[in-house]
mmCIF file with all atom_site columns, C-alpha atoms in Angstrom:
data_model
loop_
_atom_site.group_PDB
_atom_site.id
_atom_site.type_symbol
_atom_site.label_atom_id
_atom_site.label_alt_id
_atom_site.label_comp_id
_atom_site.label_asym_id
_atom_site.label_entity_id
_atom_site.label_seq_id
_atom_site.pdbx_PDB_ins_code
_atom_site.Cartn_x
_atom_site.Cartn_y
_atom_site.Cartn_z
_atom_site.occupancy
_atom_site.B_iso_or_equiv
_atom_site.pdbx_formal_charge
_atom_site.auth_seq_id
_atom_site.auth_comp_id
_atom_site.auth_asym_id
_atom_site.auth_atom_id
_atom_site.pdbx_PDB_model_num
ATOM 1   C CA . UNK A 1 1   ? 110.051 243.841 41.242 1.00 0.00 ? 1   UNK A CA 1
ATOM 2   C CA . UNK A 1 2   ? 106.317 243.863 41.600 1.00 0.00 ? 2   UNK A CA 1
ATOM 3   C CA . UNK A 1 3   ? 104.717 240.973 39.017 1.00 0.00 ? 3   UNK A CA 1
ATOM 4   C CA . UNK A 1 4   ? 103.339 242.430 35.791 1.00 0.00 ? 4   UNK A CA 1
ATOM 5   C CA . UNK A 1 5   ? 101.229 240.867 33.022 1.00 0.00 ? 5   UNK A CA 1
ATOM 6   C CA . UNK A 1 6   ? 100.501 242.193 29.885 1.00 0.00 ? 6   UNK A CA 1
ATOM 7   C CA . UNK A 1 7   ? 97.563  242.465 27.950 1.00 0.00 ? 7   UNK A CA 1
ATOM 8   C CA . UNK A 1 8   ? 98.602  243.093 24.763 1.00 0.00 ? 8   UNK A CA 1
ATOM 9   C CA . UNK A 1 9   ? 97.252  243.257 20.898 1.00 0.00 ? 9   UNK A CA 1
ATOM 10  C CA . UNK A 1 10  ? 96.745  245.171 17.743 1.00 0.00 ? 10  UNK A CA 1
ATOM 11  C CA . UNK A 1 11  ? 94.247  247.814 18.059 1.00 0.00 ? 11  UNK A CA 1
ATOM 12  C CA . UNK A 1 12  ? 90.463  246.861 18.654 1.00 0.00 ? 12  UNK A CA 1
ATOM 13  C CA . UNK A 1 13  ? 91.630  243.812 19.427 1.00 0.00 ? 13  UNK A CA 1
ATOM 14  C CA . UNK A 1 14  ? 89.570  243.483 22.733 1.00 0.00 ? 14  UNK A CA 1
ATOM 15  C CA . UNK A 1 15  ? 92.423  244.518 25.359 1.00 0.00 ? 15  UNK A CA 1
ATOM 16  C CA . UNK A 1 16  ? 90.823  247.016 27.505 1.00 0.00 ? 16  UNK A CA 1
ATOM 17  C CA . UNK A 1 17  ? 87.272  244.749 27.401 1.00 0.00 ? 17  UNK A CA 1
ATOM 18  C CA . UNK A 1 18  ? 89.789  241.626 28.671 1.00 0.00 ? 18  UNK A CA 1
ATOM 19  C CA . UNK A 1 19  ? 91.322  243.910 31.043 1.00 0.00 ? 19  UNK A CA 1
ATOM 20  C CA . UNK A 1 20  ? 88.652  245.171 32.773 1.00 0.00 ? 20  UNK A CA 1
ATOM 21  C CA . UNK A 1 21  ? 86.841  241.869 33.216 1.00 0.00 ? 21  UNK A CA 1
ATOM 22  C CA . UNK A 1 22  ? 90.564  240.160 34.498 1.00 0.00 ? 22  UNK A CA 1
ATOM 23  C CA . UNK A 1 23  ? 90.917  243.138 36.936 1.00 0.00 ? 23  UNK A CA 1
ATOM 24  C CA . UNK A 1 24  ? 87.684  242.177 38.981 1.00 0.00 ? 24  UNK A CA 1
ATOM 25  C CA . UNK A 1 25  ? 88.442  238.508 38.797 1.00 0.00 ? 25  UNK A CA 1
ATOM 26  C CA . UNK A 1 26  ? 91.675  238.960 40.461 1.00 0.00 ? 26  UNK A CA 1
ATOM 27  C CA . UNK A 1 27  ? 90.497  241.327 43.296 1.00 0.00 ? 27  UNK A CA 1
ATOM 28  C CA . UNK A 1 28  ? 87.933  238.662 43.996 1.00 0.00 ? 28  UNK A CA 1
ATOM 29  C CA . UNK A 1 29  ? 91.033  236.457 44.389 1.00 0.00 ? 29  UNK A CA 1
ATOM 30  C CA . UNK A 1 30  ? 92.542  238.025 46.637 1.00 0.00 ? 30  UNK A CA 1
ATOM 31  C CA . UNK A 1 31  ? 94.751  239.974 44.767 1.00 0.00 ? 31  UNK A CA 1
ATOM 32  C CA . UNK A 1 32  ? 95.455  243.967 45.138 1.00 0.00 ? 32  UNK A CA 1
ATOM 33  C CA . UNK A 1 33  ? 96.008  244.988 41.829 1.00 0.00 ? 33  UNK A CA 1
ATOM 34  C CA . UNK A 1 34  ? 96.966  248.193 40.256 1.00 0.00 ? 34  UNK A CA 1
ATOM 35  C CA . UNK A 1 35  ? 97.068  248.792 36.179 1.00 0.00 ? 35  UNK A CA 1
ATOM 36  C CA . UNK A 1 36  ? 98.505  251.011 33.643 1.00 0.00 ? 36  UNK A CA 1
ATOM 37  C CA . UNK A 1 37  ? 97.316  251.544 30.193 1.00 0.00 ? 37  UNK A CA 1
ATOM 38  C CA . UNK A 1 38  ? 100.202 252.555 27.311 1.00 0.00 ? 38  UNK A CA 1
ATOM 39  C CA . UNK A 1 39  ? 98.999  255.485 24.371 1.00 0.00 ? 39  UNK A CA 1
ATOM 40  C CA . UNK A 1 40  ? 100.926 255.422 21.728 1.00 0.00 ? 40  UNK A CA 1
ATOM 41  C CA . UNK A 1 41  ? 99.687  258.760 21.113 1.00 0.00 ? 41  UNK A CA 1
ATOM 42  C CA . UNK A 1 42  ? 99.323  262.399 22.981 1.00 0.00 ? 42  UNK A CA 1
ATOM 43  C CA . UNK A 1 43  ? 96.667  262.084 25.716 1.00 0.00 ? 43  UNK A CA 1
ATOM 44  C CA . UNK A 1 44  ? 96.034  265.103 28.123 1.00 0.00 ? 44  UNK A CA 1
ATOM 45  C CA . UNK A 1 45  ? 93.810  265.130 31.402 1.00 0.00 ? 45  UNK A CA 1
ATOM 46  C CA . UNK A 1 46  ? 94.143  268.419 32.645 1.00 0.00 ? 46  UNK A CA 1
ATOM 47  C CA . UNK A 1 47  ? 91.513  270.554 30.149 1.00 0.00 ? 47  UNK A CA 1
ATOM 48  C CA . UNK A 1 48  ? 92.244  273.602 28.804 1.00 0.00 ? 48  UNK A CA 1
ATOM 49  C CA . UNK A 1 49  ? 91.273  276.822 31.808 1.00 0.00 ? 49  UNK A CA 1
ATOM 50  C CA . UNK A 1 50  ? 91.011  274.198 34.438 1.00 0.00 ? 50  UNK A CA 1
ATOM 51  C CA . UNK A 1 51  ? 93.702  275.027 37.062 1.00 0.00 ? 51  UNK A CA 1
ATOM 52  C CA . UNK A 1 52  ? 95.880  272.133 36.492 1.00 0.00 ? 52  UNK A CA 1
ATOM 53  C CA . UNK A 1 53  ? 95.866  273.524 32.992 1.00 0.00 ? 53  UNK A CA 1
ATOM 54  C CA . UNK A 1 54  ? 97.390  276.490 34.137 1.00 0.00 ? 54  UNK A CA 1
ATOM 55  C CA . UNK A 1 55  ? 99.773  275.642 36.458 1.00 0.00 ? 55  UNK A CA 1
ATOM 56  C CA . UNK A 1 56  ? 101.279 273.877 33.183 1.00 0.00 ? 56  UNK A CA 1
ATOM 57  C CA . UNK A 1 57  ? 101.065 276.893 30.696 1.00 0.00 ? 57  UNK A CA 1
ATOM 58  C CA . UNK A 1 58  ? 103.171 279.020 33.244 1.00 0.00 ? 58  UNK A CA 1
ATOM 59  C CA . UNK A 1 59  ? 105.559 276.689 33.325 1.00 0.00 ? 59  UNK A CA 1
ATOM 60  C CA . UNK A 1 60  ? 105.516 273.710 35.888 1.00 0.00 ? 60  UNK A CA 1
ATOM 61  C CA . UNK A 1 61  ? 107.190 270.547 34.762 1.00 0.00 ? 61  UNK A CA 1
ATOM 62  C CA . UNK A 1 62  ? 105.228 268.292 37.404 1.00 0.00 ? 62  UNK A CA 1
ATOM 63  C CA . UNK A 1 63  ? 101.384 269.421 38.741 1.00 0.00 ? 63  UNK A CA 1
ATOM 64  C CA . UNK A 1 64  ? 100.179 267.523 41.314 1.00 0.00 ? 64  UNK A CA 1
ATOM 65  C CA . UNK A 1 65  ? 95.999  267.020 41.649 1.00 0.00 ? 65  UNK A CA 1
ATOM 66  C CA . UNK A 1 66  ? 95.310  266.139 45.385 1.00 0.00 ? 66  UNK A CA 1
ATOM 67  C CA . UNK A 1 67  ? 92.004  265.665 47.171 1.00 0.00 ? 67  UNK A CA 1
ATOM 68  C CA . UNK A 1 68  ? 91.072  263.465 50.123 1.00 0.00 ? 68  UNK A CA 1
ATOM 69  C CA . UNK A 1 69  ? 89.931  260.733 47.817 1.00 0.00 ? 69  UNK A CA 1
ATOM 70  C CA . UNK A 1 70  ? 92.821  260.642 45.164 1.00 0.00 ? 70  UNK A CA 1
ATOM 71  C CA . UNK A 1 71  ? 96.255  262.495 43.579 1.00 0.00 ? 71  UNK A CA 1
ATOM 72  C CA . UNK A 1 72  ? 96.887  262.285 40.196 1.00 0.00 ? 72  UNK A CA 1
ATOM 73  C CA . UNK A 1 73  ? 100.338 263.439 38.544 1.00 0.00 ? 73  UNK A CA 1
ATOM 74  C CA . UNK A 1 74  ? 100.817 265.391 35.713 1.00 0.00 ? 74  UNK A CA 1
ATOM 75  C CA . UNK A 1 75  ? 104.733 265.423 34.855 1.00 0.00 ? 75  UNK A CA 1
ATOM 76  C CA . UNK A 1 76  ? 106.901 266.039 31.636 1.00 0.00 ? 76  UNK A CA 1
ATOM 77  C CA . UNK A 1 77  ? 108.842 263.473 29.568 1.00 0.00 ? 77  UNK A CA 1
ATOM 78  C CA . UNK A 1 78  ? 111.121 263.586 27.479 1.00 0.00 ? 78  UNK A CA 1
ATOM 79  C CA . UNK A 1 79  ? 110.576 259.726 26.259 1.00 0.00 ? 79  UNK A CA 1
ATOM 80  C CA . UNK A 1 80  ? 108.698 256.717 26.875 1.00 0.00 ? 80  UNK A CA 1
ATOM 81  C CA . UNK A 1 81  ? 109.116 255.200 29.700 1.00 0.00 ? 81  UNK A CA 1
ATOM 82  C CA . UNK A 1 82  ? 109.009 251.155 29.909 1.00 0.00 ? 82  UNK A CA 1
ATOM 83  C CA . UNK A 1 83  ? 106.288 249.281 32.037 1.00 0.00 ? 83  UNK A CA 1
ATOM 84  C CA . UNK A 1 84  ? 109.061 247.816 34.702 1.00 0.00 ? 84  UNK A CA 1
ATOM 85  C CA . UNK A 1 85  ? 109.997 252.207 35.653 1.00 0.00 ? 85  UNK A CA 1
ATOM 86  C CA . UNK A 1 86  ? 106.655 252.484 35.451 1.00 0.00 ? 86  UNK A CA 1
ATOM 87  C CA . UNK A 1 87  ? 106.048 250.022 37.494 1.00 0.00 ? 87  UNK A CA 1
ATOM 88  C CA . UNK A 1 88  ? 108.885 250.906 39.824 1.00 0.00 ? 88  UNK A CA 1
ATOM 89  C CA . UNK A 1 89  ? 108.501 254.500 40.069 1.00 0.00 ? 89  UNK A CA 1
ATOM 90  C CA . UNK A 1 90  ? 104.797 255.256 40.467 1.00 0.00 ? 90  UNK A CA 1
ATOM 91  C CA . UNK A 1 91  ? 102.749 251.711 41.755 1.00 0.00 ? 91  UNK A CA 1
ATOM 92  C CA . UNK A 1 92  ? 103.493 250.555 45.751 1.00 0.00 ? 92  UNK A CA 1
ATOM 93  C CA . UNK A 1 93  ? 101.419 248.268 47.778 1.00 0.00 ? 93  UNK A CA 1
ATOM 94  C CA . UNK A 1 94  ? 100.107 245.654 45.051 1.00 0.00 ? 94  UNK A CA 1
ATOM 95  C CA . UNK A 1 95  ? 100.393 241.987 44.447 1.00 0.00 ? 95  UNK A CA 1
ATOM 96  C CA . UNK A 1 96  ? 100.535 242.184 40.810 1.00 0.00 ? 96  UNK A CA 1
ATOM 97  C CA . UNK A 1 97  ? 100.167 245.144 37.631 1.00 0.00 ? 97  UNK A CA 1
ATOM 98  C CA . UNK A 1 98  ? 97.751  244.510 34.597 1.00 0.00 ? 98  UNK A CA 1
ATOM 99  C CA . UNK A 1 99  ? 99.653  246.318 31.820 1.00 0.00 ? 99  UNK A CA 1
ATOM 100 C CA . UNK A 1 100 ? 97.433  247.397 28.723 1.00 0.00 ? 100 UNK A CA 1
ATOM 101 C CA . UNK A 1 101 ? 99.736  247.475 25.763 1.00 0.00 ? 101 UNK A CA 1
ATOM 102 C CA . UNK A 1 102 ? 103.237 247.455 26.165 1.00 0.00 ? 102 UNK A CA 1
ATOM 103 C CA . UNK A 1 103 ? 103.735 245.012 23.201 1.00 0.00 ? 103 UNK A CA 1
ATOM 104 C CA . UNK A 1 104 ? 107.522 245.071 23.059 1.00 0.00 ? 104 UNK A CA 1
ATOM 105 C CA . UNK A 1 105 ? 108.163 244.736 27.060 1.00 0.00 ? 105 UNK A CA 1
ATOM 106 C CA . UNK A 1 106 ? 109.785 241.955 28.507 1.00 0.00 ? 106 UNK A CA 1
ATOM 107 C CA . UNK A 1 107 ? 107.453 240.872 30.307 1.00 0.00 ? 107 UNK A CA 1
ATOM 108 C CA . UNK A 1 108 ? 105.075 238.047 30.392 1.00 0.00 ? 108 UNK A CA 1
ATOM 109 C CA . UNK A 1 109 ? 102.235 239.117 28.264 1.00 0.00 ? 109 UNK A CA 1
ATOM 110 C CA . UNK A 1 110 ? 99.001  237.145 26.976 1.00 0.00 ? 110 UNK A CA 1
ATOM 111 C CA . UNK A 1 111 ? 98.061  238.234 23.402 1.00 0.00 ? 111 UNK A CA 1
ATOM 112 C CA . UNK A 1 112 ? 94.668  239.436 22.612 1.00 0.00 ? 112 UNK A CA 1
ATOM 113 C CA . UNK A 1 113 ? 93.224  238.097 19.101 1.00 0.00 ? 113 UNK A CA 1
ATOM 114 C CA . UNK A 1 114 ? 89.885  238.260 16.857 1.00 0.00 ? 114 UNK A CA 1
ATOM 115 C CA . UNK A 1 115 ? 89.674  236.099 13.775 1.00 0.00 ? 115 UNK A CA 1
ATOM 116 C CA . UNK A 1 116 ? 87.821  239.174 12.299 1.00 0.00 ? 116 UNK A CA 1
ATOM 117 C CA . UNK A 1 117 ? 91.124  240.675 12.087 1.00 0.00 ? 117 UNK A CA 1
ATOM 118 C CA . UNK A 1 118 ? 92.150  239.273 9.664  1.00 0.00 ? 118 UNK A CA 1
ATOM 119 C CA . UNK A 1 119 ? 95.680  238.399 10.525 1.00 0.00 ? 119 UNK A CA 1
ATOM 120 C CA . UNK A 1 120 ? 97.593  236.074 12.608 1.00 0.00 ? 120 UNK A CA 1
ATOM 121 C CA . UNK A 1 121 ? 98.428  236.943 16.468 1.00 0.00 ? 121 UNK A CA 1
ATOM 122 C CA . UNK A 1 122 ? 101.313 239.511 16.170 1.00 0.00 ? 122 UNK A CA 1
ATOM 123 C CA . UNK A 1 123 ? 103.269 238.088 19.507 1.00 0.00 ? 123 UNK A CA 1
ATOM 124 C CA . UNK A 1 124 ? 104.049 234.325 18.078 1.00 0.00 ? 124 UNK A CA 1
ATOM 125 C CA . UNK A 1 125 ? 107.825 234.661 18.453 1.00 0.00 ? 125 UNK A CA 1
ATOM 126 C CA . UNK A 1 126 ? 107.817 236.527 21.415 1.00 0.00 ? 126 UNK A CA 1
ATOM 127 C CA . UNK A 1 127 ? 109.261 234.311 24.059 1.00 0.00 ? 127 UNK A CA 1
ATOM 128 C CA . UNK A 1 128 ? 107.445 236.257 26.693 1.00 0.00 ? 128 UNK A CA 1
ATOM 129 C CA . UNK A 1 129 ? 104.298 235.416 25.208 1.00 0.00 ? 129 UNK A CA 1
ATOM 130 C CA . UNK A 1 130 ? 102.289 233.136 27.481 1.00 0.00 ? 130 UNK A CA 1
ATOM 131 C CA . UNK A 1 131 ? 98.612  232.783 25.954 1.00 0.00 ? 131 UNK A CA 1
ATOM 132 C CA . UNK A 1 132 ? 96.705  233.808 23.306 1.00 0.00 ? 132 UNK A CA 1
ATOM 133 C CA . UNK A 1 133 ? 92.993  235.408 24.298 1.00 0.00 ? 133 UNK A CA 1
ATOM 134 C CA . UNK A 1 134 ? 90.802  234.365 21.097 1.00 0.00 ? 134 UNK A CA 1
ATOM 135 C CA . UNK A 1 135 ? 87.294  233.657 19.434 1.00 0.00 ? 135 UNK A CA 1
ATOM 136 C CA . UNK A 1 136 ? 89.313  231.646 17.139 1.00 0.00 ? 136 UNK A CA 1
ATOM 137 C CA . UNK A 1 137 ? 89.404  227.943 17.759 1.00 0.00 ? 137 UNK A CA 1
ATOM 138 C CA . UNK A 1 138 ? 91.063  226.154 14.428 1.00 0.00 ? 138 UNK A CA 1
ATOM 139 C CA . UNK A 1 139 ? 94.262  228.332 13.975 1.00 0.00 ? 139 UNK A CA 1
ATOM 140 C CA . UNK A 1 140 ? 96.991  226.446 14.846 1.00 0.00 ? 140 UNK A CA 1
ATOM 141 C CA . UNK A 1 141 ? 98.998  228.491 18.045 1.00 0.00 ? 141 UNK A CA 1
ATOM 142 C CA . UNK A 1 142 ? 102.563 227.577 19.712 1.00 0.00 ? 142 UNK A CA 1
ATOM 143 C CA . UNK A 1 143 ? 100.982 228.556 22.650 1.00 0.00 ? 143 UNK A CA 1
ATOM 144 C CA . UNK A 1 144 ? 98.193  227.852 24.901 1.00 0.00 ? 144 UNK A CA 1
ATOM 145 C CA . UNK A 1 145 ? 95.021  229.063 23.499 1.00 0.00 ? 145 UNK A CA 1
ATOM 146 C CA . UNK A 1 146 ? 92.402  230.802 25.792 1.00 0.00 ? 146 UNK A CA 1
ATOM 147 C CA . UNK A 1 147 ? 88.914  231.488 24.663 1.00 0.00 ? 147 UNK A CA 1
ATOM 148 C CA . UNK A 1 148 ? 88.072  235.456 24.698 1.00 0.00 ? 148 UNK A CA 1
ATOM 149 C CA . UNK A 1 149 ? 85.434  235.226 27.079 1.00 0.00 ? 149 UNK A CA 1
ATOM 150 C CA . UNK A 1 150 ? 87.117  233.177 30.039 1.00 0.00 ? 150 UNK A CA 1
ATOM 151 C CA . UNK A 1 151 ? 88.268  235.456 32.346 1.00 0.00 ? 151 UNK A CA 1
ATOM 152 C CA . UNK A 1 152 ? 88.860  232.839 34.879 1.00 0.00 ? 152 UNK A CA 1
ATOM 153 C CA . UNK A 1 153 ? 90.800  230.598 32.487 1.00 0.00 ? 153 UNK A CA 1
ATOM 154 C CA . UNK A 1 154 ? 93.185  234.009 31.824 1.00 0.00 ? 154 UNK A CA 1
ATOM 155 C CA . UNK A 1 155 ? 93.008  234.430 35.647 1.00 0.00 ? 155 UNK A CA 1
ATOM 156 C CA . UNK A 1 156 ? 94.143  231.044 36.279 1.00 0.00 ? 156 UNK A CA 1
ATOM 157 C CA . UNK A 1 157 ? 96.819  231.307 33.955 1.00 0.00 ? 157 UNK A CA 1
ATOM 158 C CA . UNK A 1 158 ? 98.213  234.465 35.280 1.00 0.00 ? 158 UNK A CA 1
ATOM 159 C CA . UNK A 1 159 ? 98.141  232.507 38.649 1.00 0.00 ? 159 UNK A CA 1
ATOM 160 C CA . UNK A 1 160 ? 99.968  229.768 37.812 1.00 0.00 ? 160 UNK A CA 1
ATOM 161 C CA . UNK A 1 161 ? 102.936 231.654 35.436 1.00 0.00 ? 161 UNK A CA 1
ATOM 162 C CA . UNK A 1 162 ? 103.087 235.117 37.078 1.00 0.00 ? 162 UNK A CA 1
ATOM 163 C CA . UNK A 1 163 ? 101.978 235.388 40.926 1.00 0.00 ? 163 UNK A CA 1
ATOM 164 C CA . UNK A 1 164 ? 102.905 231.236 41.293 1.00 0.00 ? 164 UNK A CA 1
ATOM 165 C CA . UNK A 1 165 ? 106.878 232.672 40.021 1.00 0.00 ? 165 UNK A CA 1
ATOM 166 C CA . UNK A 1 166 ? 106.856 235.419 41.567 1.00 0.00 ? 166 UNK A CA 1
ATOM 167 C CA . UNK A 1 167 ? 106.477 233.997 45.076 1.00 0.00 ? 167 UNK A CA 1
ATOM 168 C CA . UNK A 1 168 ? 108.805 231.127 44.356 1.00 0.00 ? 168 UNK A CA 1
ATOM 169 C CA . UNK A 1 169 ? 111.983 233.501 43.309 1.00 0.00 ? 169 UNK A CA 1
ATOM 170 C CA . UNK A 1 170 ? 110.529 236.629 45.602 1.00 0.00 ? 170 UNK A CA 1
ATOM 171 C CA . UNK A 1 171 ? 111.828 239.166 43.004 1.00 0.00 ? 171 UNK A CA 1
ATOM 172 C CA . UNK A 1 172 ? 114.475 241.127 42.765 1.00 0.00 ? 172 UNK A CA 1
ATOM 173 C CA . UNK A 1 173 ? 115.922 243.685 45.836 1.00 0.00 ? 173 UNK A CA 1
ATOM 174 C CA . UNK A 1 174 ? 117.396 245.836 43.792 1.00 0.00 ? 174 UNK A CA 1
ATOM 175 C CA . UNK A 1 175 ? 116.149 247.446 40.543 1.00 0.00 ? 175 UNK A CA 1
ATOM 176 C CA . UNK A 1 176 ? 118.872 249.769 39.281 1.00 0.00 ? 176 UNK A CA 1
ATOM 177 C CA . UNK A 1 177 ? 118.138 252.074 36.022 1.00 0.00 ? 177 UNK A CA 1
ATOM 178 C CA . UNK A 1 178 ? 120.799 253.999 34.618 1.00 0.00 ? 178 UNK A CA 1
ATOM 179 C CA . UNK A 1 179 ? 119.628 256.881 32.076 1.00 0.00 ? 179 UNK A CA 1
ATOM 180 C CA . UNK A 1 180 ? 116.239 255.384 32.014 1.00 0.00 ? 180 UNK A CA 1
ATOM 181 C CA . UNK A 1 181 ? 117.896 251.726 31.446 1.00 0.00 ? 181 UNK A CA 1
ATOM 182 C CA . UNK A 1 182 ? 117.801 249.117 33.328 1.00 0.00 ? 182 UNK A CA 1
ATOM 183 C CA . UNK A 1 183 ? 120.403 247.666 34.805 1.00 0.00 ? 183 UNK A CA 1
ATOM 184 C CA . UNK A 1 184 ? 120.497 243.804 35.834 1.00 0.00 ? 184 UNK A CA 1
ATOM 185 C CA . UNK A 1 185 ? 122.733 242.832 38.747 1.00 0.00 ? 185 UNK A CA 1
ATOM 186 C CA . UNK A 1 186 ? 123.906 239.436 40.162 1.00 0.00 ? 186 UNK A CA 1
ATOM 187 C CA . UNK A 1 187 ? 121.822 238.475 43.347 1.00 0.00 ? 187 UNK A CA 1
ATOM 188 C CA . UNK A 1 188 ? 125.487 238.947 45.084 1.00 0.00 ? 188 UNK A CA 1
ATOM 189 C CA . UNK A 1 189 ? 125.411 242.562 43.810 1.00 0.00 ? 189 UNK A CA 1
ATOM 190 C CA . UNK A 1 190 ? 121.794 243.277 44.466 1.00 0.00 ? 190 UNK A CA 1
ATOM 191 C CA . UNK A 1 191 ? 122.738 241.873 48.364 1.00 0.00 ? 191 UNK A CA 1
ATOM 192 C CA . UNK A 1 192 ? 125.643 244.230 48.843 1.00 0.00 ? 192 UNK A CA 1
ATOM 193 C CA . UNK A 1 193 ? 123.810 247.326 47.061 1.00 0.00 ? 193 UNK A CA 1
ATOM 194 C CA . UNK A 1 194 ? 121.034 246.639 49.778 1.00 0.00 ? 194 UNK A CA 1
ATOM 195 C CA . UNK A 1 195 ? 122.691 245.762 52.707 1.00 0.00 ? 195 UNK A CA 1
ATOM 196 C CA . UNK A 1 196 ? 125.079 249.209 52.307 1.00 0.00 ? 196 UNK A CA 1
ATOM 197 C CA . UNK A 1 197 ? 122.136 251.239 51.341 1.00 0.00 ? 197 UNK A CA 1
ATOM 198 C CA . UNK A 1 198 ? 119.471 250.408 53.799 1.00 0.00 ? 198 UNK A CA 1
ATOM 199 C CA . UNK A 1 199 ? 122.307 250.345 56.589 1.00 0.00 ? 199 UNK A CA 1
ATOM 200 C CA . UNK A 1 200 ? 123.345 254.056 55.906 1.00 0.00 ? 200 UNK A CA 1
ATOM 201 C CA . UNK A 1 201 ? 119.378 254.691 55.761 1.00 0.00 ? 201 UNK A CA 1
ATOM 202 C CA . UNK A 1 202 ? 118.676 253.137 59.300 1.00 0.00 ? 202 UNK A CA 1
ATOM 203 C CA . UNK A 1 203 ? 121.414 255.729 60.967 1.00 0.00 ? 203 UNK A CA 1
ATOM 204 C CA . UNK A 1 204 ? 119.643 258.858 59.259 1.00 0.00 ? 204 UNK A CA 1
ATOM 205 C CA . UNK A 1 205 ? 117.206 260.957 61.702 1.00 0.00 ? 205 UNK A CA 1
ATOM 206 C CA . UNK A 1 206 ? 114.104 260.644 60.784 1.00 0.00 ? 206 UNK A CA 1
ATOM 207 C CA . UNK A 1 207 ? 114.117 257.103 59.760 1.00 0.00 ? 207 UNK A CA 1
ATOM 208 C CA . UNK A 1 208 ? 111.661 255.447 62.103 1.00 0.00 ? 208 UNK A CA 1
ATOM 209 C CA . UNK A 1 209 ? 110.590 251.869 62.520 1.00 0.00 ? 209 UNK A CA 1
ATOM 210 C CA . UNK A 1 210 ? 111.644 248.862 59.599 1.00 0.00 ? 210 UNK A CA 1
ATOM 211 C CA . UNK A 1 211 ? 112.609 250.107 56.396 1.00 0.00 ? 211 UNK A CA 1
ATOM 212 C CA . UNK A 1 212 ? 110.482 248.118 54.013 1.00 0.00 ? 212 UNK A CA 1
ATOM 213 C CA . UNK A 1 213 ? 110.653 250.050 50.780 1.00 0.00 ? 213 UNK A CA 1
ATOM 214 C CA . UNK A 1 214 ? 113.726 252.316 50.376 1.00 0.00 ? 214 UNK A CA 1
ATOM 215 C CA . UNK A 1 215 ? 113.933 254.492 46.700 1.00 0.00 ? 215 UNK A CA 1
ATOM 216 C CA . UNK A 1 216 ? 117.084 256.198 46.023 1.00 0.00 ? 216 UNK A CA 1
ATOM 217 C CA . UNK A 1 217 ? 117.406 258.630 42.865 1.00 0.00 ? 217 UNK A CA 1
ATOM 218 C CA . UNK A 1 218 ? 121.234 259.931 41.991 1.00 0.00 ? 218 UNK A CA 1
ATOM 219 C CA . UNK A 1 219 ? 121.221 262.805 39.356 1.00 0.00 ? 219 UNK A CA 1
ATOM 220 C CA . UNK A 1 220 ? 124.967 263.185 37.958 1.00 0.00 ? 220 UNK A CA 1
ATOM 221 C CA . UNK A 1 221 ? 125.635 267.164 37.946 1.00 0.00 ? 221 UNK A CA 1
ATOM 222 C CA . UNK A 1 222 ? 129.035 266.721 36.004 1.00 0.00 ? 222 UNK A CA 1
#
C-alpha cells in the first residue's frame, strides 16, 4: 500500500493552499508524489458539446481522454470510493499520495485550522490525527502543533511518521477489497495469496520479464 497523508479540515480552512505548497516541498525532497482531492459534491470535467460530453450522453459508462501528454478518466459510480481504492486502483509509480479531504479515512492525516473559524480543530479524537496546521498558537492541542505557514515543518513531519513507517514495515503485498471493502489479511495470508497468484501469472504467455505490480479484479456472475 502506497503511503498516504491527509490534508484535511472544515471548509476554507486553508487545505488546498497547504497542499499545494507541501506538494513542491516534497518533490524537492526527493519524493514522486501523486494527489487526489475529495468533493463532497457533483463536479464534472467533460463540458457540455465537447466530445467527451458526448460519448457520455449516448451512453458510455467509462470515457477515456488520451493525448501524448496526458489521459484522464471519466467513469461512473455508484458510491464513494475511499482514498486507500483510490489509491490502489488509479495511482502507480509514487513514493507517497497527498490526499485533500478525506476527513473520515484511516489514514494518517494532519488537520488544517484558522482561529478565525471560530471553532476548535474537528479531528481531536481521531487517532489518525498526527498534527494540527494553525495560525493559532494559545489553544491548547493533544497533538503536535504546526504553524500554517511551515511547509517544511509539515514536510518534516510527514517524513518522519509516514515515508520513515512506511519503509520500516514495507507495506502490505496484498490489498484485497471485497464489494468495495477492504479486506485485512494476516502477513501469512497476504504471503500465500501472492506467492499462488504471481506464480500462476509467471506461466501465462505474454508475461515477460519480473512481475512487479500484479492487479487482479474477480466479478462474481452468480
Amino acid at each position: 500500500m502506497k503511503p498516504v497523508i491527509c490534508i484535511s479540515g472544515i471548509s476554507g480552512s486553508g487545505k488546498t493552499t497547504l497542499v499545494e505548497k507541501l506538494i513542491p516541498e516534497l518533490i524537492a525532497r526527493g519524493y514522486r508524489v501523486a494527489s487526489v482531492k475529495h468533493d463532497a459534491h457533483r463536479f464534472e470535467i467533460d463540458k457540455e458539446g465537447k466530445d467527451s460530453w458526448r460519448h457520455k450522453q449516448a451512453g458510455s459508462k467509462i470515457v477515456v481522454l488520451a493525448s501524448p501528454e496526458k489521459v484522464a478518466v471519466i467513469r461512473d459510480l455508484d458510491r464513494d470510493m475511499g482514498i486507500d481504492e483510490l489509491v490502489d486502483r488509479y495511482i502507480e509509480d509514487v513514493d507517497i499520495v497527498v490526499a485533500e479531504g478525506f476527513k473520515g479515512a484511516l489514514n494518517p492525516k494532519i488537520e488544517v485550522w484558522r482561529k478565525a473559524a471560530g471553532e476548535a480543530p474537528v479531528l481531536l479524537t481521531d487517532p489518525h490525527l498526527l498534527a494540527v496546521a494553525t495560525d493559532d498558537k494559545e489553544t491548547e492541542l493533544p497533538v503536535p502543533r504546526i504553524d500554517i505557514d511551515d511547509v517544511k515543518g509539515v514536510a518534516d513531519l510527514v517524513e518522519e511518521k509516514v515515508l520513515g513507517s512506511a519503509g520500516r514495515d514495507g507495506g502490505e503485498k496484498v490489498c484485497l477489497y471485497v464489494n468495495g471493502k477492504r479486506i485485512p489479511m494476516k502477513d501469512f495470508v497476504q504471503d500465500f495469496v501472492a506467492g499462488a497468484v504471481l506464480g500462476m501469472a509467471a506461466s501465462l504467455k505474454g508475461t515477460e520479464g519480473p512481475i512487479r505490480e500484479l492487479s487482479l479484479k474477480i466479478e462474481n456472475q452468480e
